[in-house]
Tab-separated table of C-alpha atoms in Angstrom:
chain	number	residue	atom	x	y	z
A	1	MET	CA	-9.557	-39.745	57.398
A	2	LYS	CA	-10.871	-40.164	53.960
A	3	SER	CA	-12.205	-36.580	53.991
A	4	MET	CA	-8.659	-35.325	54.850
A	5	LYS	CA	-7.122	-37.342	52.035
A	6	ALA	CA	-9.727	-35.939	49.611
A	7	LEU	CA	-8.925	-32.523	50.816
A	8	PHE	CA	-5.094	-32.941	50.270
A	9	ALA	CA	-5.787	-34.525	46.935
A	10	GLY	CA	-7.946	-31.592	45.892
A	11	LEU	CA	-5.257	-29.113	47.066
A	12	ALA	CA	-2.644	-30.975	45.062
A	13	LEU	CA	-4.790	-30.899	41.961
A	14	ALA	CA	-5.423	-27.222	42.386
A	15	ALA	CA	-1.614	-26.694	42.689
A	16	MET	CA	-1.153	-28.348	39.419
A	17	VAL	CA	-4.033	-26.580	37.684
A	18	LEU	CA	-3.639	-23.128	39.003
A	19	PRO	CA	-0.203	-22.296	37.464
A	20	GLY	CA	-1.684	-23.058	33.991
A	21	VAL	CA	-4.768	-20.895	34.750
A	22	VAL	CA	-2.623	-18.078	35.977
A	23	ALA	CA	-0.348	-18.371	32.989
A	24	ASN	CA	-3.221	-18.240	30.557
A	25	GLY	CA	-4.793	-15.296	32.445
A	26	ALA	CA	-1.407	-13.523	32.262
A	27	ALA	CA	-1.128	-14.086	28.520
A	28	ALA	CA	-4.597	-12.644	28.037
A	29	ALA	CA	-3.639	-9.733	30.324
A	30	ASP	CA	-0.705	-9.152	28.077
A	31	TYR	CA	-2.982	-8.295	25.108
A	32	LYS	CA	-3.652	-4.577	24.580
A	33	ALA	CA	-7.093	-3.234	25.022
A	34	GLU	CA	-6.622	-1.588	21.531
A	35	TYR	CA	-4.157	-2.118	18.703
A	36	LYS	CA	-3.396	0.863	16.482
A	37	LEU	CA	-3.659	0.371	12.704
A	38	SER	CA	-2.224	3.100	10.469
A	39	THR	CA	-3.352	3.882	6.886
A	40	VAL	CA	-2.699	6.891	4.769
A	41	LEU	CA	-6.249	6.956	3.337
A	42	GLY	CA	-9.450	6.165	5.149
A	43	LYS	CA	-12.845	5.323	3.765
A	44	PRO	CA	-14.255	5.701	1.156
A	45	PHE	CA	-10.963	5.131	-0.577
A	46	PRO	CA	-10.321	1.397	-1.350
A	47	TRP	CA	-7.097	1.559	0.888
A	48	GLY	CA	-9.196	2.717	3.875
A	49	ILE	CA	-12.007	0.190	3.182
A	50	GLY	CA	-9.298	-2.599	3.202
A	51	GLY	CA	-7.833	-1.390	6.532
A	52	ASP	CA	-11.290	-1.149	8.103
A	53	ARG	CA	-12.187	-4.632	6.864
A	54	TRP	CA	-8.997	-6.060	8.315
A	55	ALA	CA	-9.763	-4.613	11.726
A	56	GLU	CA	-13.299	-5.959	11.526
A	57	LEU	CA	-12.148	-9.505	10.494
A	58	VAL	CA	-9.485	-9.591	13.210
A	59	LYS	CA	-12.002	-8.930	15.873
A	60	GLU	CA	-14.349	-11.643	14.352
A	61	LYS	CA	-11.695	-14.268	13.887
A	62	THR	CA	-10.121	-13.808	17.342
A	63	ASN	CA	-13.560	-13.840	19.057
A	64	GLY	CA	-12.875	-10.303	20.318
A	65	ARG	CA	-9.527	-11.040	21.905
A	66	ILE	CA	-7.799	-8.572	19.521
A	67	ASN	CA	-9.422	-5.272	18.997
A	68	VAL	CA	-8.034	-2.955	16.292
A	69	LYS	CA	-8.759	0.687	15.779
A	70	MET	CA	-7.801	2.298	12.377
A	71	TYR	CA	-6.062	5.703	12.267
A	72	PRO	CA	-6.280	7.096	8.782
A	73	GLY	CA	-4.573	10.100	7.470
A	74	SER	CA	-1.176	8.970	8.849
A	75	ALA	CA	-2.518	10.407	12.082
A	76	LEU	CA	-0.049	8.357	14.178
A	77	VAL	CA	2.830	10.150	12.603
A	78	ASN	CA	1.328	13.628	12.410
A	79	GLY	CA	0.350	13.203	8.737
A	80	ASP	CA	3.954	12.445	7.572
A	81	GLN	CA	3.375	9.249	5.554
A	82	THR	CA	7.004	8.598	4.892
A	83	LYS	CA	7.698	8.143	8.594
A	84	GLU	CA	5.093	5.409	8.994
A	85	PHE	CA	7.445	2.455	8.599
A	86	THR	CA	10.014	3.796	11.073
A	87	ALA	CA	7.142	4.288	13.627
A	88	LEU	CA	5.964	0.764	12.863
A	89	ARG	CA	9.358	-0.642	13.587
A	90	GLN	CA	9.580	1.286	16.748
A	91	GLY	CA	6.277	0.102	18.123
A	92	VAL	CA	4.541	3.511	17.979
A	93	ILE	CA	2.259	1.725	15.355
A	94	ASP	CA	1.071	-1.760	15.968
A	95	MET	CA	-0.227	-2.643	12.563
A	96	ALA	CA	-0.404	-0.962	9.210
A	97	VAL	CA	-1.710	-1.294	5.649
A	98	GLY	CA	1.222	0.618	4.121
A	99	SER	CA	2.355	1.845	0.675
A	100	THR	CA	5.448	0.497	-0.973
A	101	ILE	CA	6.170	4.024	-2.049
A	102	ASN	CA	5.857	5.543	1.390
A	103	TRP	CA	8.120	2.826	2.825
A	104	SER	CA	10.654	2.872	0.132
A	105	PRO	CA	12.785	5.609	1.818
A	106	GLN	CA	13.552	3.020	4.565
A	107	VAL	CA	13.406	-0.135	2.394
A	108	LYS	CA	15.169	0.703	-0.975
A	109	GLU	CA	14.042	-2.532	-2.628
A	110	LEU	CA	10.332	-1.360	-2.450
A	111	ASN	CA	11.191	1.221	-5.078
A	112	LEU	CA	10.892	-1.751	-7.545
A	113	PHE	CA	7.271	-0.942	-8.127
A	114	SER	CA	8.010	2.692	-8.905
A	115	LEU	CA	10.404	1.881	-11.813
A	116	PRO	CA	8.734	3.636	-14.685
A	117	PHE	CA	6.753	1.324	-17.091
A	118	LEU	CA	7.993	-1.918	-15.443
A	119	MET	CA	4.395	-3.328	-15.154
A	120	PRO	CA	2.157	-2.966	-18.237
A	121	ASP	CA	-0.918	-4.401	-16.628
A	122	HIS	CA	-2.594	-6.007	-13.555
A	123	LYS	CA	-1.323	-9.387	-14.453
A	124	ALA	CA	2.173	-8.045	-14.364
A	125	MET	CA	1.549	-6.673	-10.865
A	126	ASP	CA	0.195	-9.940	-9.675
A	127	ALA	CA	3.127	-11.780	-11.115
A	128	LEU	CA	5.324	-9.716	-8.890
A	129	THR	CA	3.369	-9.634	-5.651
A	130	GLN	CA	2.108	-13.171	-5.771
A	131	GLY	CA	5.318	-14.717	-7.172
A	132	PRO	CA	8.960	-15.167	-6.073
A	133	VAL	CA	9.638	-11.429	-6.127
A	134	GLY	CA	6.816	-10.832	-3.620
A	135	LYS	CA	8.167	-13.586	-1.357
A	136	GLN	CA	11.653	-12.155	-1.459
A	137	LEU	CA	10.271	-8.754	-0.536
A	138	PHE	CA	8.392	-10.276	2.354
A	139	ASP	CA	11.426	-12.137	3.544
A	140	LEU	CA	13.380	-8.823	3.570
A	141	LEU	CA	10.629	-7.032	5.405
A	142	ALA	CA	10.643	-9.778	8.043
A	143	THR	CA	14.126	-8.906	8.997
A	144	LYS	CA	13.148	-5.280	9.822
A	145	ASP	CA	10.969	-5.789	12.954
A	146	VAL	CA	7.678	-6.376	11.071
A	147	VAL	CA	5.696	-9.318	10.010
A	148	PRO	CA	4.187	-8.977	6.428
A	149	LEU	CA	1.082	-10.881	5.817
A	150	ALA	CA	-0.610	-9.981	2.577
A	151	TRP	CA	-0.436	-7.815	-0.464
A	152	GLY	CA	-3.116	-5.210	-1.138
A	153	GLU	CA	-3.328	-2.578	-3.842
A	154	ASN	CA	-3.588	1.153	-4.232
A	155	GLY	CA	-3.382	0.702	-8.002
A	156	PHE	CA	-1.690	2.046	-11.059
A	157	ARG	CA	-0.942	5.807	-10.692
A	158	GLU	CA	-2.434	7.907	-13.439
A	159	VAL	CA	-1.720	11.517	-14.132
A	160	SER	CA	-4.237	14.445	-14.019
A	161	ASN	CA	-3.858	18.201	-14.354
A	162	SER	CA	-6.031	21.309	-14.763
A	163	LYS	CA	-4.277	22.657	-17.881
A	164	ARG	CA	-4.309	20.309	-20.807
A	165	ALA	CA	-4.580	16.736	-22.041
A	166	ILE	CA	-1.305	14.820	-21.675
A	167	ARG	CA	-0.557	12.517	-24.752
A	168	THR	CA	3.170	13.118	-25.153
A	169	PRO	CA	6.123	13.926	-22.845
A	170	GLU	CA	6.029	17.409	-24.219
A	171	ASP	CA	2.624	17.927	-22.779
A	172	LEU	CA	4.030	17.559	-19.332
A	173	LYS	CA	6.622	20.306	-19.809
A	174	GLY	CA	6.361	23.075	-17.193
A	175	LEU	CA	3.445	21.515	-15.309
A	176	LYS	CA	3.732	21.606	-11.540
A	177	ILE	CA	2.901	18.100	-10.449
A	178	ARG	CA	2.406	17.032	-6.899
A	179	VAL	CA	4.247	13.705	-6.186
A	180	VAL	CA	4.836	11.619	-3.169
A	181	GLY	CA	7.900	11.721	-0.952
A	182	SER	CA	10.237	9.504	-2.997
A	183	PRO	CA	13.248	10.880	-4.984
A	184	LEU	CA	12.428	8.447	-7.706
A	185	TYR	CA	9.358	10.340	-8.543
A	186	LEU	CA	11.263	13.540	-8.609
A	187	ASP	CA	13.668	12.006	-11.105
A	188	THR	CA	10.892	10.637	-13.265
A	189	PHE	CA	8.927	13.790	-13.570
A	190	THR	CA	12.027	15.875	-13.981
A	191	ALA	CA	13.006	13.665	-16.922
A	192	LEU	CA	9.692	14.258	-18.437
A	193	GLY	CA	10.126	18.126	-18.204
A	194	ALA	CA	7.613	18.624	-15.437
A	195	ASN	CA	8.187	20.496	-12.195
A	196	PRO	CA	7.545	17.915	-9.439
A	197	THR	CA	6.643	19.063	-6.001
A	198	GLN	CA	6.646	16.609	-2.946
A	199	MET	CA	3.937	17.068	-0.498
A	200	SER	CA	1.612	14.909	1.695
A	201	TRP	CA	-1.781	14.030	0.461
A	202	ALA	CA	-3.363	16.239	3.172
A	203	ASP	CA	-1.493	19.282	1.742
A	204	ALA	CA	-2.045	18.205	-1.929
A	205	GLN	CA	-5.844	18.679	-1.882
A	206	PRO	CA	-5.880	22.333	-0.930
A	207	ALA	CA	-2.849	22.995	-3.253
A	208	LEU	CA	-4.822	21.620	-6.189
A	209	SER	CA	-7.847	23.612	-5.279
A	210	THR	CA	-6.044	26.942	-5.130
A	211	GLY	CA	-3.950	26.159	-8.271
A	212	ALA	CA	-0.660	26.104	-6.256
A	213	VAL	CA	0.019	22.948	-8.234
A	214	ASP	CA	-1.331	21.987	-11.563
A	215	GLY	CA	-1.743	18.316	-11.274
A	216	GLN	CA	-1.052	15.083	-9.464
A	217	GLU	CA	-0.576	11.347	-10.026
A	218	ASN	CA	-2.716	8.715	-8.153
A	219	PRO	CA	-4.825	5.722	-8.842
A	220	VAL	CA	-8.248	6.260	-10.308
A	221	GLY	CA	-9.861	5.198	-7.039
A	222	VAL	CA	-8.199	8.033	-5.369
A	223	PHE	CA	-9.118	10.375	-8.125
A	224	VAL	CA	-12.786	9.524	-7.676
A	225	ALA	CA	-12.978	9.236	-3.786
A	226	GLY	CA	-10.995	12.465	-3.414
A	227	LYS	CA	-13.364	14.321	-5.729
A	228	LEU	CA	-10.504	15.602	-7.792
A	229	PRO	CA	-12.710	16.875	-10.625
A	230	THR	CA	-14.074	19.415	-8.131
A	231	LEU	CA	-10.423	20.514	-7.565
A	232	GLY	CA	-9.818	21.608	-11.125
A	233	GLN	CA	-8.544	18.180	-12.409
A	234	LYS	CA	-10.236	18.169	-15.783
A	235	HIS	CA	-7.675	16.137	-17.735
A	236	LEU	CA	-6.832	12.522	-16.744
A	237	THR	CA	-4.355	10.392	-18.623
A	238	LEU	CA	-4.276	6.649	-18.112
A	239	TRP	CA	-0.638	5.747	-18.700
A	240	GLY	CA	0.026	3.160	-15.977
A	241	TYR	CA	3.554	4.276	-15.525
A	242	VAL	CA	3.990	2.820	-11.949
A	243	ALA	CA	1.827	0.973	-9.462
A	244	ASP	CA	1.532	1.107	-5.676
A	245	PRO	CA	0.985	-2.311	-4.007
A	246	LEU	CA	-0.106	-2.099	-0.305
A	247	ILE	CA	1.293	-4.303	2.433
A	248	PHE	CA	-0.647	-5.651	5.459
A	249	VAL	CA	1.858	-5.920	8.344
A	250	VAL	CA	2.147	-6.256	12.110
A	251	ASN	CA	4.919	-5.019	14.398
A	252	LYS	CA	7.051	-7.990	15.339
A	253	GLU	CA	6.924	-7.569	19.050
A	254	VAL	CA	3.173	-7.266	18.939
A	255	TRP	CA	2.972	-10.368	16.677
A	256	ASN	CA	5.119	-12.383	19.138
A	257	SER	CA	2.830	-11.373	21.961
A	258	TRP	CA	-0.029	-13.229	20.463
A	259	SER	CA	-0.880	-16.860	20.692
A	260	LYS	CA	-0.243	-18.963	17.637
A	261	GLU	CA	-4.022	-19.362	17.224
A	262	ASP	CA	-4.402	-15.552	17.186
A	263	GLN	CA	-1.450	-15.106	14.890
A	264	GLU	CA	-3.091	-17.399	12.264
A	265	ALA	CA	-6.381	-15.676	12.755
A	266	VAL	CA	-4.799	-12.260	12.076
A	267	ARG	CA	-2.911	-13.674	9.055
A	268	ALA	CA	-6.221	-15.164	7.636
A	269	ALA	CA	-7.992	-11.868	8.230
A	270	ALA	CA	-5.249	-9.959	6.380
A	271	VAL	CA	-5.360	-12.316	3.320
A	272	GLN	CA	-9.128	-12.062	3.127
A	273	ALA	CA	-9.188	-8.313	3.605
A	274	ALA	CA	-6.447	-7.729	1.061
A	275	ALA	CA	-8.163	-9.916	-1.571
A	276	GLU	CA	-11.363	-7.894	-1.112
A	277	GLU	CA	-9.515	-4.643	-1.180
A	278	VAL	CA	-7.735	-5.514	-4.509
A	279	ALA	CA	-11.070	-6.306	-6.075
A	280	ILE	CA	-12.521	-2.952	-4.989
A	281	ALA	CA	-9.435	-1.060	-6.248
A	282	ARG	CA	-9.807	-2.610	-9.678
A	283	LYS	CA	-13.538	-2.254	-10.140
A	284	GLY	CA	-14.674	-0.190	-13.029
A	285	ILE	CA	-11.304	0.443	-14.571
A	286	THR	CA	-10.726	-2.677	-16.692
A	287	ALA	CA	-11.424	-3.454	-20.251
A	288	GLN	CA	-14.202	-5.802	-19.091
A	289	ASP	CA	-15.712	-3.082	-16.780
A	290	ASP	CA	-14.930	0.563	-17.456
A	291	SER	CA	-17.892	1.981	-15.578
A	292	LEU	CA	-15.826	4.095	-13.231
A	293	LEU	CA	-14.045	5.693	-16.112
A	294	LYS	CA	-17.409	6.468	-17.767
A	295	ASP	CA	-18.449	8.131	-14.519
A	296	ILE	CA	-15.362	10.264	-14.532
A	297	ALA	CA	-15.963	11.433	-18.096
A	298	ALA	CA	-19.525	12.221	-17.194
A	299	GLN	CA	-18.201	14.871	-14.721
A	300	GLY	CA	-16.630	16.842	-17.500
A	301	VAL	CA	-13.141	15.168	-17.296
A	302	GLU	CA	-11.249	14.479	-20.524
A	303	VAL	CA	-9.985	10.894	-20.150
A	304	VAL	CA	-7.153	9.958	-22.236
A	305	GLN	CA	-6.052	6.300	-22.690
A	306	LEU	CA	-2.486	6.061	-24.153
A	307	THR	CA	-1.872	3.710	-27.062
A	308	PRO	CA	1.124	1.290	-26.714
A	309	GLU	CA	3.006	3.648	-29.231
A	310	GLN	CA	2.254	6.743	-27.216
A	311	GLN	CA	3.323	4.899	-24.034
A	312	LYS	CA	6.719	4.074	-25.632
A	313	ALA	CA	7.544	7.750	-25.901
A	314	PHE	CA	7.161	8.173	-22.122
A	315	GLN	CA	9.086	4.961	-21.603
A	316	LYS	CA	12.005	6.185	-23.749
A	317	ALA	CA	12.050	9.616	-21.925
A	318	THR	CA	12.370	7.843	-18.550
A	319	GLN	CA	14.833	5.043	-19.489
A	320	ALA	CA	17.825	6.728	-17.914
A	321	VAL	CA	15.850	6.995	-14.626
A	322	TYR	CA	14.943	3.317	-14.777
A	323	ASP	CA	18.537	2.349	-15.304
A	324	LYS	CA	19.871	4.615	-12.455
A	325	TRP	CA	17.371	3.313	-10.016
A	326	ALA	CA	17.671	-0.356	-11.037
A	327	LYS	CA	21.212	-0.160	-9.584
A	328	THR	CA	19.977	1.274	-6.331
A	329	ILE	CA	17.207	-1.261	-5.961
A	330	GLY	CA	19.442	-4.191	-6.858
A	331	PRO	CA	20.067	-5.522	-10.364
A	332	ASP	CA	19.241	-9.105	-9.359
A	333	LEU	CA	15.890	-8.210	-7.938
A	334	VAL	CA	15.025	-5.991	-10.966
A	335	LYS	CA	16.034	-8.843	-13.314
A	336	ALA	CA	13.859	-11.297	-11.422
A	337	ALA	CA	11.044	-8.811	-11.707
A	338	GLU	CA	11.461	-8.320	-15.443
A	339	THR	CA	11.499	-12.096	-15.906
A	340	SER	CA	8.235	-12.547	-13.780
A	341	VAL	CA	6.630	-9.816	-15.866
A	342	ALA	CA	7.749	-11.343	-19.202
A	343	ASN	CA	6.441	-14.738	-18.168
A	344	ARG	CA	3.061	-13.585	-16.735
A	345	LYS	CA	-0.069	-15.508	-17.577
């Protein structure tokens, strides 16, 4: 009789335990074998290094429960980087380290960072991304089917070309400059007298090589990793007219499918990878360490650093563009950004 009671007790215990076991098993089964991470640039660009590092840290911090594969070159949207955010919202892409520029056609407020000469230095960029403006933009993105986790950095976009040194707005006149797919960039370079041409980065490199376009604008890290001196880019001007912060994000449905523990692990991985990526993006281009700029000059490139007075001429030439786009972005947001920049430490 005792053995029968023990048997029934054991069965009752199993009935209580099994549902939980099955539920946990089902939860684990809901995880994908692989999560797709989209980036525009792969290694050895700082952007690609950051994406790769995030994938590595996610696997490490989730003990292998979440496996991420990076797809550089906007491969998940056939190379069209401006469609990345839409694909992310739709679930075609699970995760991304995306550019504020490339996502600005869908989220107009992200054009903030492309207002010409809003941010004079890295401290200004940090004041925006790490302050109330950055939080406001993350809150906005959170309403658009994604979960933003951390700010990374592609960097200040500097202009290069194959024809001549650029020191004044007049030097840009007539130059055919490749720009990213944002109408704000068309307006800015048109105001400076250049001939802006929109094309993907994949198309830009052969266009520079053949001389179909004269120049381009990109962070110094891209200039180096893309070997642009070998593509005829012998004149580089550091003017810091706009910057391109990156955003580490996860599709909201994917995020909600993970346990709280794994969500926090992915968030921690994003914060760590982003901090490491920003450090890489800034290495060798500061007043304290200009080793990368010296390396560029050693490749036969004329590197021009604009003085504050020279920069003012470009700022004046693009003021109408700034004012026009401030209305589109939102006057309150722009005012908050200007205040944060003015009060930076």
